[in-house]
PDB file of C-alpha atoms in Angstrom:
ATOM      1  CA  ALA A  11      16.456  21.029 -53.290  1.00 63.00           C
ATOM      2  CA  PHE A  12      16.374  23.316 -56.415  1.00 71.00           C
ATOM      3  CA  GLY A  13      13.468  22.143 -57.964  1.00 75.00           C
ATOM      4  CA  GLY A  14      10.859  24.127 -55.421  1.00 84.00           C
ATOM      5  CA  PRO A  15       8.723  27.024 -56.775  1.00 88.00           C
ATOM      6  CA  ILE A  16      10.740  29.609 -55.165  1.00 90.00           C
ATOM      7  CA  TRP A  17      14.108  29.216 -57.325  1.00 89.00           C
ATOM      8  CA  ARG A  18      11.639  28.498 -60.263  1.00 89.00           C
ATOM      9  CA  ALA A  19      10.301  32.030 -59.746  1.00 92.00           C
ATOM     10  CA  THR A  20      13.725  33.626 -58.909  1.00 92.00           C
ATOM     11  CA  ILE A  21      15.067  32.241 -62.400  1.00 92.00           C
ATOM     12  CA  LEU A  22      12.080  33.540 -63.866  1.00 93.00           C
ATOM     13  CA  VAL A  23      12.071  37.006 -62.496  1.00 95.00           C
ATOM     14  CA  SER A  24      15.530  37.152 -63.278  1.00 95.00           C
ATOM     15  CA  LEU A  25      15.699  36.375 -67.113  1.00 95.00           C
ATOM     16  CA  LEU A  26      12.368  38.608 -67.296  1.00 95.00           C
ATOM     17  CA  GLY A  27      14.706  41.627 -65.710  1.00 93.00           C
ATOM     18  CA  VAL A  28      17.509  40.805 -68.004  1.00 93.00           C
ATOM     19  CA  ALA A  29      15.382  40.811 -70.947  1.00 92.00           C
ATOM     20  CA  ALA A  30      13.872  43.759 -70.060  1.00 88.00           C
ATOM     21  CA  TYR A  31      17.338  45.934 -69.326  1.00 86.00           C
ATOM     22  CA  LYS A  32      18.069  44.434 -72.859  1.00 86.00           C
ATOM     23  CA  TYR A  33      14.800  45.314 -74.905  1.00 84.00           C
ATOM     24  CA  LEU A  34      13.789  48.482 -73.378  1.00 80.00           C
ATOM     25  CA  PRO A  35      14.560  51.848 -75.194  1.00 73.00           C
ATOM     26  CA  GLU A  36      17.455  54.091 -73.949  1.00 74.00           C
ATOM     27  CA  PRO A  37      16.494  56.897 -71.927  1.00 72.00           C
ATOM     28  CA  ALA A  38      15.944  59.948 -74.189  1.00 72.00           C
ATOM     29  CA  ASP A  39      13.462  62.637 -74.636  1.00 67.00           C
ATOM     30  CA  ASN A  40      11.883  60.849 -77.955  1.00 76.00           C
ATOM     31  CA  VAL A  41      10.690  57.847 -75.930  1.00 77.00           C
ATOM     32  CA  TYR A  42       6.921  56.763 -76.213  1.00 79.00           C
ATOM     33  CA  LEU A  43       6.393  56.899 -72.505  1.00 77.00           C
ATOM     34  CA  THR A  44       8.346  60.202 -71.996  1.00 78.00           C
ATOM     35  CA  ARG A  45       6.191  61.839 -74.906  1.00 80.00           C
ATOM     36  CA  TRP A  46       2.971  60.541 -73.338  1.00 83.00           C
ATOM     37  CA  ILE A  47       3.785  61.675 -69.696  1.00 83.00           C
ATOM     38  CA  ALA A  48       4.881  65.170 -71.106  1.00 82.00           C
ATOM     39  CA  LEU A  49       1.258  65.327 -72.910  1.00 82.00           C
ATOM     40  CA  TYR A  50      -0.647  65.574 -69.061  1.00 83.00           C
ATOM     41  CA  ASP A  51       2.688  67.421 -66.972  1.00 85.00           C
ATOM     42  CA  ALA A  52       1.675  71.262 -66.395  1.00 83.00           C
ATOM     43  CA  PRO A  53       4.405  73.498 -67.110  1.00 87.00           C
ATOM     44  CA  ARG A  54       6.483  74.676 -64.034  1.00 88.00           C
ATOM     45  CA  ASP A  55       5.184  78.107 -63.997  1.00 92.00           C
ATOM     46  CA  PHE A  56       1.791  76.468 -63.176  1.00 91.00           C
ATOM     47  CA  TRP A  57       3.008  74.800 -60.046  1.00 89.00           C
ATOM     48  CA  LEU A  58       4.989  78.113 -59.338  1.00 94.00           C
ATOM     49  CA  ASN A  59       2.057  80.047 -59.509  1.00 95.00           C
ATOM     50  CA  LEU A  60      -0.360  77.727 -57.785  1.00 94.00           C
ATOM     51  CA  ASN A  61       2.095  76.982 -54.828  1.00 96.00           C
ATOM     52  CA  ALA A  62       2.266  80.430 -54.086  1.00 97.00           C
ATOM     53  CA  LYS A  63      -1.411  81.324 -54.335  1.00 97.00           C
ATOM     54  CA  HIS A  64      -1.771  78.446 -51.541  1.00 97.00           C
ATOM     55  CA  ALA A  65       0.897  79.676 -49.446  1.00 97.00           C
ATOM     56  CA  ALA A  66      -0.436  83.272 -49.342  1.00 97.00           C
ATOM     57  CA  GLN A  67      -4.252  81.770 -48.598  1.00 97.00           C
ATOM     58  CA  GLN A  68      -2.470  79.763 -46.037  1.00 97.00           C
ATOM     59  CA  GLU A  69      -1.152  82.782 -44.446  1.00 97.00           C
ATOM     60  CA  GLN A  70      -4.481  84.526 -44.466  1.00 96.00           C
ATOM     61  CA  VAL A  71      -6.198  81.654 -42.712  1.00 96.00           C
ATOM     62  CA  SER A  72      -3.712  81.156 -39.825  1.00 95.00           C
ATOM     63  CA  ASP A  73      -3.794  84.812 -39.339  1.00 94.00           C
ATOM     64  CA  ALA A  74      -7.320  84.404 -38.931  1.00 92.00           C
ATOM     65  CA  MET A  75      -6.930  81.537 -36.506  1.00 93.00           C
ATOM     66  CA  ILE A  76      -4.510  83.517 -34.922  1.00 92.00           C
ATOM     67  CA  LEU A  77      -6.702  86.281 -33.939  1.00 90.00           C
ATOM     68  CA  PHE A  78      -9.664  84.161 -33.334  1.00 88.00           C
ATOM     69  CA  SER A  79      -7.955  81.958 -30.791  1.00 90.00           C
ATOM     70  CA  ASP A  80      -6.493  84.817 -28.912  1.00 87.00           C
ATOM     71  CA  ALA A  81      -9.408  86.645 -28.824  1.00 84.00           C
ATOM     72  CA  LYS A  82     -11.059  87.501 -25.526  1.00 86.00           C
ATOM     73  CA  MET A  83     -14.326  88.578 -23.909  1.00 85.00           C
ATOM     74  CA  PRO A  84     -13.822  92.512 -22.605  1.00 84.00           C
ATOM     75  CA  GLN A  85     -13.198  92.232 -19.073  1.00 85.00           C
ATOM     76  CA  VAL A  86     -16.154  93.075 -16.771  1.00 82.00           C
ATOM     77  CA  HIS A  87     -15.720  94.410 -13.076  1.00 79.00           C
ATOM     78  CA  ARG A  88     -18.768  93.216 -11.047  1.00 79.00           C
ATOM     79  CA  TYR A  89     -19.367  94.932  -7.788  1.00 78.00           C
ATOM     80  CA  ARG A  90     -20.623  92.931  -5.085  1.00 83.00           C
ATOM     81  CA  TYR A  91     -22.516  95.884  -3.754  1.00 79.00           C
ATOM     82  CA  PRO A  92     -22.927  98.839  -6.742  1.00 75.00           C
ATOM     83  CA  GLN A  93     -24.880 100.970  -4.373  1.00 78.00           C
ATOM     84  CA  VAL A  94     -21.694 101.883  -2.563  1.00 75.00           C
ATOM     85  CA  PHE A  95     -21.816 104.661  -5.404  1.00 71.00           C
ATOM     86  CA  GLU A  96     -24.489 106.242  -3.837  1.00 72.00           C
ATOM     87  CA  GLN A  97     -23.747 105.931  -0.125  1.00 75.00           C
ATOM     88  CA  ALA A  98     -20.945 108.999   0.374  1.00 71.00           C
ATOM     89  CA  SER A  99     -21.979 112.173   1.454  1.00 73.00           C
ATOM     90  CA  PRO A 100     -21.220 114.608  -1.487  1.00 69.00           C
ATOM     91  CA  PHE A 101     -19.983 117.066   1.137  1.00 75.00           C
ATOM     92  CA  ILE A 102     -16.932 115.150   2.308  1.00 74.00           C
ATOM     93  CA  ASN A 103     -15.238 115.738  -1.213  1.00 70.00           C
ATOM     94  CA  ALA A 104     -12.040 117.932  -0.964  1.00 73.00           C
ATOM     95  CA  VAL A 105     -11.582 120.545  -3.435  1.00 73.00           C
ATOM     96  CA  GLY A 106     -11.241 119.696  -7.326  1.00 72.00           C
ATOM     97  CA  SER A 107     -12.037 115.857  -6.420  1.00 72.00           C
ATOM     98  CA  ASN A 108     -15.351 116.152  -7.758  1.00 70.00           C
ATOM     99  CA  ILE A 109     -15.974 113.291 -10.167  1.00 73.00           C
ATOM    100  CA  ASP A 110     -18.596 113.296 -12.365  1.00 77.00           C
ATOM    101  CA  MET A 111     -20.601 110.012 -12.133  1.00 76.00           C
ATOM    102  CA  SER A 112     -24.044 111.011 -14.290  1.00 81.00           C
ATOM    103  CA  GLY A 113     -22.848 108.924 -16.841  1.00 83.00           C
ATOM    104  CA  VAL A 114     -22.454 105.714 -14.680  1.00 78.00           C
ATOM    105  CA  VAL A 115     -24.982 103.510 -15.219  1.00 79.00           C
ATOM    106  CA  VAL A 116     -25.405 100.903 -12.392  1.00 73.00           C
ATOM    107  CA  ARG A 117     -26.294  97.549 -13.672  1.00 72.00           C
ATOM    108  CA  GLY A 118     -26.780  94.309 -11.589  1.00 62.00           C
ATOM    109  CA  ASP A 119     -25.738  91.099 -12.089  1.00 57.00           C
ATOM    110  CA  HIS A 120     -28.252  89.112 -14.045  1.00 55.00           C
ATOM    111  CA  THR A 121     -26.614  85.659 -13.979  1.00 49.00           C
TER     112      THR A 121
END
């Protein structure tokens, strides 16, 4: 029952774990693995500046996305019968109610 491959693997892994714990170096700053990782590690200020720059760029992108997603075409009032502007009599207007309509351009619906 204890001669199966699972028990042999368990005992082997346990012995390797005990040997590794006994013979591995103590955690310190002068261990070769720590020195090797430190060679490729960037300083803290580098990551702080990089993250600040990224946050500023993301804020600009989000502001642009909000601007474009909320943008709407200007509202256009289309009249079903634009000739109504020229239909009324110019003599029925009360005093002071004359409106200068010379700048109004009536455009038809070209859809």
